[in-house]
Short mmCIF file of C-alpha atoms in Angstrom, two decimals:
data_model
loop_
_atom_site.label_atom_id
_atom_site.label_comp_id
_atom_site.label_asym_id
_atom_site.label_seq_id
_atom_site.Cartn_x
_atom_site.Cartn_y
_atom_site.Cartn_z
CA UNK A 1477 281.62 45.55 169.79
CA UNK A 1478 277.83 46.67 169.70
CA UNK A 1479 277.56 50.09 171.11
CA UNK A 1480 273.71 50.93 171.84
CA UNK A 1481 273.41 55.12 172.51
CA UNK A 1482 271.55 57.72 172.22
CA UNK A 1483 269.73 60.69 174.47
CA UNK A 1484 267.97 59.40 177.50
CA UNK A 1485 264.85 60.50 176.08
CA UNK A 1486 263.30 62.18 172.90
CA UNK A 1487 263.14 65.84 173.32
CA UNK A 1488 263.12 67.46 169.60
CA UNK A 1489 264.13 66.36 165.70
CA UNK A 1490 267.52 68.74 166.07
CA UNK A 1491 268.68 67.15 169.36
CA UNK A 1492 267.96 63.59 168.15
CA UNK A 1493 269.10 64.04 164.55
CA UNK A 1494 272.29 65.45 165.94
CA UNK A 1495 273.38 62.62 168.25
CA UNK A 1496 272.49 60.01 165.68
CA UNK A 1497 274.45 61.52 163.38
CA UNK A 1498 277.39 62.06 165.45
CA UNK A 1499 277.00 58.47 166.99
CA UNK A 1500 276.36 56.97 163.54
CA UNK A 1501 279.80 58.68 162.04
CA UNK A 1502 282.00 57.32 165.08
CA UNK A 1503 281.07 54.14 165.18
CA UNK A 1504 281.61 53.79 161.50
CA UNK A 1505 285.59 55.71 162.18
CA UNK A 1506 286.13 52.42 165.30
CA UNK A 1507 284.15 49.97 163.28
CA UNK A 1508 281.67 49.14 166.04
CA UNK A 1509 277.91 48.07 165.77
CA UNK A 1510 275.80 51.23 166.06
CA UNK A 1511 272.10 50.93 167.82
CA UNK A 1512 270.51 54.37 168.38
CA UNK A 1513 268.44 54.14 171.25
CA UNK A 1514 265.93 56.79 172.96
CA UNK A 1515 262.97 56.57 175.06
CA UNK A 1516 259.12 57.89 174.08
CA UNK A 1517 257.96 57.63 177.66
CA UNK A 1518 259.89 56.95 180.94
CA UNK A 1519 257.41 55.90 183.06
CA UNK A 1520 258.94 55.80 186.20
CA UNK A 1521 260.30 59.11 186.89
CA UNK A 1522 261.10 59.81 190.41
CA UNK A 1523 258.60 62.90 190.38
CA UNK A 1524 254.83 63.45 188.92
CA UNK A 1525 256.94 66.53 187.69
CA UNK A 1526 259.24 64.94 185.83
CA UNK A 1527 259.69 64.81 181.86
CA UNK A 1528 258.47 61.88 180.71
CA UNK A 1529 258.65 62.04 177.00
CA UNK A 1530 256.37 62.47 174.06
CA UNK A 1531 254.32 59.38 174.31
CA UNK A 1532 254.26 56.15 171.69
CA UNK A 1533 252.08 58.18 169.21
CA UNK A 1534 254.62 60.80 168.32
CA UNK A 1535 257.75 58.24 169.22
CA UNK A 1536 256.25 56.08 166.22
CA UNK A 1537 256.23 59.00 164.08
CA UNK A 1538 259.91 59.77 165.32
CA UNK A 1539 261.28 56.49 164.89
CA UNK A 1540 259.94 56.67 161.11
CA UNK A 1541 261.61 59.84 160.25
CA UNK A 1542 264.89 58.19 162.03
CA UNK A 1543 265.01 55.01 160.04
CA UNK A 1544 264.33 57.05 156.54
CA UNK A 1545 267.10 59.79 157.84
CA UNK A 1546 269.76 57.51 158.75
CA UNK A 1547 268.74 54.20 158.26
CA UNK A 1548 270.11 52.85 161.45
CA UNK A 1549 268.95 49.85 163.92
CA UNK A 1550 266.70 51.40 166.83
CA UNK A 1551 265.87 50.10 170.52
CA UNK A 1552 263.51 51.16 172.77
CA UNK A 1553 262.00 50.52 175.82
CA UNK A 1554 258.01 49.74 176.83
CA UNK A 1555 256.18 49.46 179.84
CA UNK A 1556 252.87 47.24 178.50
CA UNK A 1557 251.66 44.41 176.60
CA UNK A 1558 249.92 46.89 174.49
CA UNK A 1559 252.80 48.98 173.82
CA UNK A 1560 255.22 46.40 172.69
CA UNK A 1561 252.02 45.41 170.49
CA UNK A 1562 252.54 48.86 168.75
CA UNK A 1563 255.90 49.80 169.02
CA UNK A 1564 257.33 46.14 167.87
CA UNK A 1565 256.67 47.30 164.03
CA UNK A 1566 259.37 50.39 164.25
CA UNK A 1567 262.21 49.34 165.91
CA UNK A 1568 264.88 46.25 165.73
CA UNK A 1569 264.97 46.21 170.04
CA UNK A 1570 262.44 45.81 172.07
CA UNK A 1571 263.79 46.53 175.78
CA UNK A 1572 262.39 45.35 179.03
CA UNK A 1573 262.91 48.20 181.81
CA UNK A 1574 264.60 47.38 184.98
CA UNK A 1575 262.14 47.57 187.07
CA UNK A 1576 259.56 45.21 184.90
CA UNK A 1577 262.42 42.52 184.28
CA UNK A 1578 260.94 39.52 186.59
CA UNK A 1579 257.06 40.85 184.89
CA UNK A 1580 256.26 37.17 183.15
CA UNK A 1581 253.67 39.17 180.74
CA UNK A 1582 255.91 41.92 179.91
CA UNK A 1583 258.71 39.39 179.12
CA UNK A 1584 256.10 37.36 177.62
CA UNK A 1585 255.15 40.27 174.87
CA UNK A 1586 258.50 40.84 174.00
CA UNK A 1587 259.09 37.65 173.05
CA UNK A 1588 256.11 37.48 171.02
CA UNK A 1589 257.12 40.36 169.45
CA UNK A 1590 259.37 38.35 167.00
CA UNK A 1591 262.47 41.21 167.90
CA UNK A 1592 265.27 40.99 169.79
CA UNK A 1593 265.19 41.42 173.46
CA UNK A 1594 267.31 43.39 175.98
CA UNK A 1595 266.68 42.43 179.31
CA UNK A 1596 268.23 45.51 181.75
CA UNK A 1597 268.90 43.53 185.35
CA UNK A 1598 267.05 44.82 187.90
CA UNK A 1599 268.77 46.85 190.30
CA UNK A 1600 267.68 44.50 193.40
CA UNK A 1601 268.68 41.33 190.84
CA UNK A 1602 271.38 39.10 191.35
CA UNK A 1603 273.51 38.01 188.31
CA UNK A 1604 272.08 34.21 188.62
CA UNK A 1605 268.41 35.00 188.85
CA UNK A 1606 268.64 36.53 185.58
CA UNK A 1607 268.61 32.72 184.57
CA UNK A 1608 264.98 32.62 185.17
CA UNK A 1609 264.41 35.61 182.86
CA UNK A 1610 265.92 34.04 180.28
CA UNK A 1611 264.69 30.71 180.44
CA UNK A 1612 261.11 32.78 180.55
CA UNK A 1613 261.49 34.48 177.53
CA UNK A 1614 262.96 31.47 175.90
CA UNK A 1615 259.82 29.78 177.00
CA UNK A 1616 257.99 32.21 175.34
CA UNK A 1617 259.87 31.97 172.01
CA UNK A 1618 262.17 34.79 172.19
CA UNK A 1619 265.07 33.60 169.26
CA UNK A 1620 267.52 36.60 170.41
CA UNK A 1621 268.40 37.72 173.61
CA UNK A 1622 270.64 40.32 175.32
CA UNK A 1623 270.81 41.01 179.30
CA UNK A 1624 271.92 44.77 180.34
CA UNK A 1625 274.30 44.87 184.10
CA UNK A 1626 273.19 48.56 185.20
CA UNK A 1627 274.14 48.38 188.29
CA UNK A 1628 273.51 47.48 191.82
CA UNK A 1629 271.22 49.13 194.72
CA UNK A 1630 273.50 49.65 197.40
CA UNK A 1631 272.69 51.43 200.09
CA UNK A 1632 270.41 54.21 199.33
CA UNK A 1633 270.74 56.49 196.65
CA UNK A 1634 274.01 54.79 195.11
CA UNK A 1635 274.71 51.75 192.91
CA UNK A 1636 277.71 49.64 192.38
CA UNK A 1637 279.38 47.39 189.02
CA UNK A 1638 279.81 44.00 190.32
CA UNK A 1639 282.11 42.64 187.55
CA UNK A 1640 281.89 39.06 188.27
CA UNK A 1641 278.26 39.71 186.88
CA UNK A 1642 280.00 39.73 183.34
CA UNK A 1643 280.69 35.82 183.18
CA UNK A 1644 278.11 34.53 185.57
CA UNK A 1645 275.54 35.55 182.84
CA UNK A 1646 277.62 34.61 179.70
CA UNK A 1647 276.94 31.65 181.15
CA UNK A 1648 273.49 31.58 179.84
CA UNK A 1649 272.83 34.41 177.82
CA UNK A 1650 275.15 34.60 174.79
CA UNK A 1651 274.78 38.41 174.78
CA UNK A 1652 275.75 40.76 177.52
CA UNK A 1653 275.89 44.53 177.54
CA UNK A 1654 276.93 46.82 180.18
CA UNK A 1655 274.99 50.03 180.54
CA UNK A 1656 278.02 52.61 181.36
CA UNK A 1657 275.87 55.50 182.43
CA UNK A 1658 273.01 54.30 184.17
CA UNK A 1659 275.16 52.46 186.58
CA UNK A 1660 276.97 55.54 187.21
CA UNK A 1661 273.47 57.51 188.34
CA UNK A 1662 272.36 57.91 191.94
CA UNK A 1663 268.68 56.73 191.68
CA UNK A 1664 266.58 59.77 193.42
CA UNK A 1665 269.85 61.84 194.19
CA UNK A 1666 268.07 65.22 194.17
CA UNK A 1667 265.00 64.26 196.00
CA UNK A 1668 262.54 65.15 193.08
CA UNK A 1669 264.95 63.43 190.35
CA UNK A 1670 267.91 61.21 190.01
CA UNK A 1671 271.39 62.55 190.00
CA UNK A 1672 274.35 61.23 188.70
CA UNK A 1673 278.29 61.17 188.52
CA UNK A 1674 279.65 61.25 184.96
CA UNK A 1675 283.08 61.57 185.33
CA UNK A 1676 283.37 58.03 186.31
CA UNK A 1677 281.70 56.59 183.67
CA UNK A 1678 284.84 55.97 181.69
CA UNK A 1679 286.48 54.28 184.26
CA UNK A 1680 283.58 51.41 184.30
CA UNK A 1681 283.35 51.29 180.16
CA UNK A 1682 287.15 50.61 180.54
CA UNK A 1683 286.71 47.95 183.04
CA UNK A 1684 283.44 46.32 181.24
CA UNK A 1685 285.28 45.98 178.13
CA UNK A 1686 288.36 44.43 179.76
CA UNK A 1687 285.93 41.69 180.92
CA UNK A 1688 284.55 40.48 177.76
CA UNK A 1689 281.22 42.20 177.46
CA UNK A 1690 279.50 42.13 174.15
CA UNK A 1691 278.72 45.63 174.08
CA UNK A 1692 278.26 49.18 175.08
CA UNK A 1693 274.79 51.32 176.43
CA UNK A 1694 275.11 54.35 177.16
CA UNK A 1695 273.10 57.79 176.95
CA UNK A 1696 274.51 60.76 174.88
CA UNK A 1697 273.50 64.14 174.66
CA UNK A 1698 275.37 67.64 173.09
CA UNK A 1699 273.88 69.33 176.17
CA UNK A 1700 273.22 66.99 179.20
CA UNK A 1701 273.42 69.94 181.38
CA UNK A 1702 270.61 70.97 180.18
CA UNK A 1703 268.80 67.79 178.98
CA UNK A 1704 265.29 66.80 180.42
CA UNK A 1705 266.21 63.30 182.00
CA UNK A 1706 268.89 61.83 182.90
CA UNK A 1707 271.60 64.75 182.53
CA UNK A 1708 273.37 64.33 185.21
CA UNK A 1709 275.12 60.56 183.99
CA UNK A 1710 274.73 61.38 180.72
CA UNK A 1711 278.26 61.89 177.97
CA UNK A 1712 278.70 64.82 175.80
CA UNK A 1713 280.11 64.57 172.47
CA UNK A 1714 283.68 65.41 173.24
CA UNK A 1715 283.81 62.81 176.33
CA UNK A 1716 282.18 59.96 173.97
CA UNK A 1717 284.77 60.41 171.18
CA UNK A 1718 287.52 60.03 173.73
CA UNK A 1719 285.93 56.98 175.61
CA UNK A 1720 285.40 55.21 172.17
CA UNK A 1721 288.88 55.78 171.53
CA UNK A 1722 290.20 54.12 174.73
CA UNK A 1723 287.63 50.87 174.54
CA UNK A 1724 288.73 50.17 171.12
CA UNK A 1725 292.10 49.57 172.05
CA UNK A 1726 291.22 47.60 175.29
CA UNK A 1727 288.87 45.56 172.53
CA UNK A 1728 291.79 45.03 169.86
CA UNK A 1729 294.58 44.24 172.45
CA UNK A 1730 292.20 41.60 174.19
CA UNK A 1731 289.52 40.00 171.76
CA UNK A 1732 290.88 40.78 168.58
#
């Protein structure tokens, strides 16, 4: 079981240092694959208000100080060919947003990139046009490649798990990962910013890992009450430890 987490976004050292560690420690007590993951810009915030992050010059100089703290695996996401030029050198996952996933040039650079590459399905994707991204980035030499389910659009303001998703793309992708908080967000809930509904996001890691998925993404913060993005569907500490818990026994009963 991989389990890719971290805080939605950078905000500080002692926020990011904290989760790591705490992430780092519990996958090592379950025995599961850790990723950390964070973003250094999220470029498509619902408002011009919005946190965005610190940018790529000071998430470089993050992801260094991460790697020589912990020494663990790190993904992140880009919006540009230019970006996954500079960013590629830092991190072990290169991740295509989203909204970019059907971008030919965006999937084009992270192939080039010579990294893995998580795909997250677009929200207005269906399970079998994913195909095409993969054959595109296949094209384009990618040697590694994971697709992320996050979720369907449906109706406005709300998404929904299709779990048939799950085996429709193991069909052609050999690694699929189901993003437990993202698909548990309502996508411009608040008007100015997304919104989201935590408390069932254990219900759908449950499910996701009863169907076979290859891992876990989800975003983790001490506070996300009062985190800068993404709060709202984001796990605390205390609710992680418990969820990771319950999915390794779903995992040992059924694929061990």
């Amino acid at each position: 079981m991989l389990i890719i987490a971290g805080p939605c976004v950078y905000e500080n050292d002692n926020i990011a240092f904290k989760t790591c560690e705490f992430l780092k420690k519990l996958c090592e007590k379950y025995g599961f694959e850790y990723v950390y993951k964070t973003s250094y810009d999220k470029a498509n915030r619902s408002s011009v208000h919005s946190y965005r992050g610190p940018g790529i010059e000071k998430g470089v100089e993050f992801f260094i100080k991460l790697k020589e703290k912990f020494g663990v695996k790190i993904l992140t996401d880009f919006h540009s060919e230019k970006e996954a030029d500079i960013i590629k050198d830092y991190v072990d996952i290169l991740q295509v947003p989203a909204f970019l996933c059907r971008q030919t040039d965006i999937l084009k650079a992270a192939a080039k990139s010579g990294k893995i590459v998580n795909v997250k399905k677009g929200q207005f994707m269906a399970p079998w046009d994913m195909k095409n991204v993969v054959e595109k980035l296949t094209y384009f030499g990618a040697k590694e490649i994971m697709i992320t389910e996050r979720g369907y659009s449906f109706g406005y303001n709300n998404l929904v798990v299709d779990y048939r998703s799950f085996p429709i793309m193991k069909e052609f992708c050999d690694n699929i990962i189901f993003d437990v908080t993202h698909s548990v967000q309502l996508p411009g809930g608040k008007g100015f910013a997304s919104s989201g509904e935590r408390r069932f996001a254990p219900y759908l890691a449950r499910a996701a890992v009863a169907c076979g998925v290859d891992g876990l993404f989800m975003e983790i913060h001490p506070d996300p009450d009062s985190a800068l993005c993404d709060g709202a569907n984001m796990l605390d500490f205390q609710m992680t430890e418990k969820l990771f818990d319950e999915i390794k026994r779903i995992w040992d009963t059924l694929w061990m």
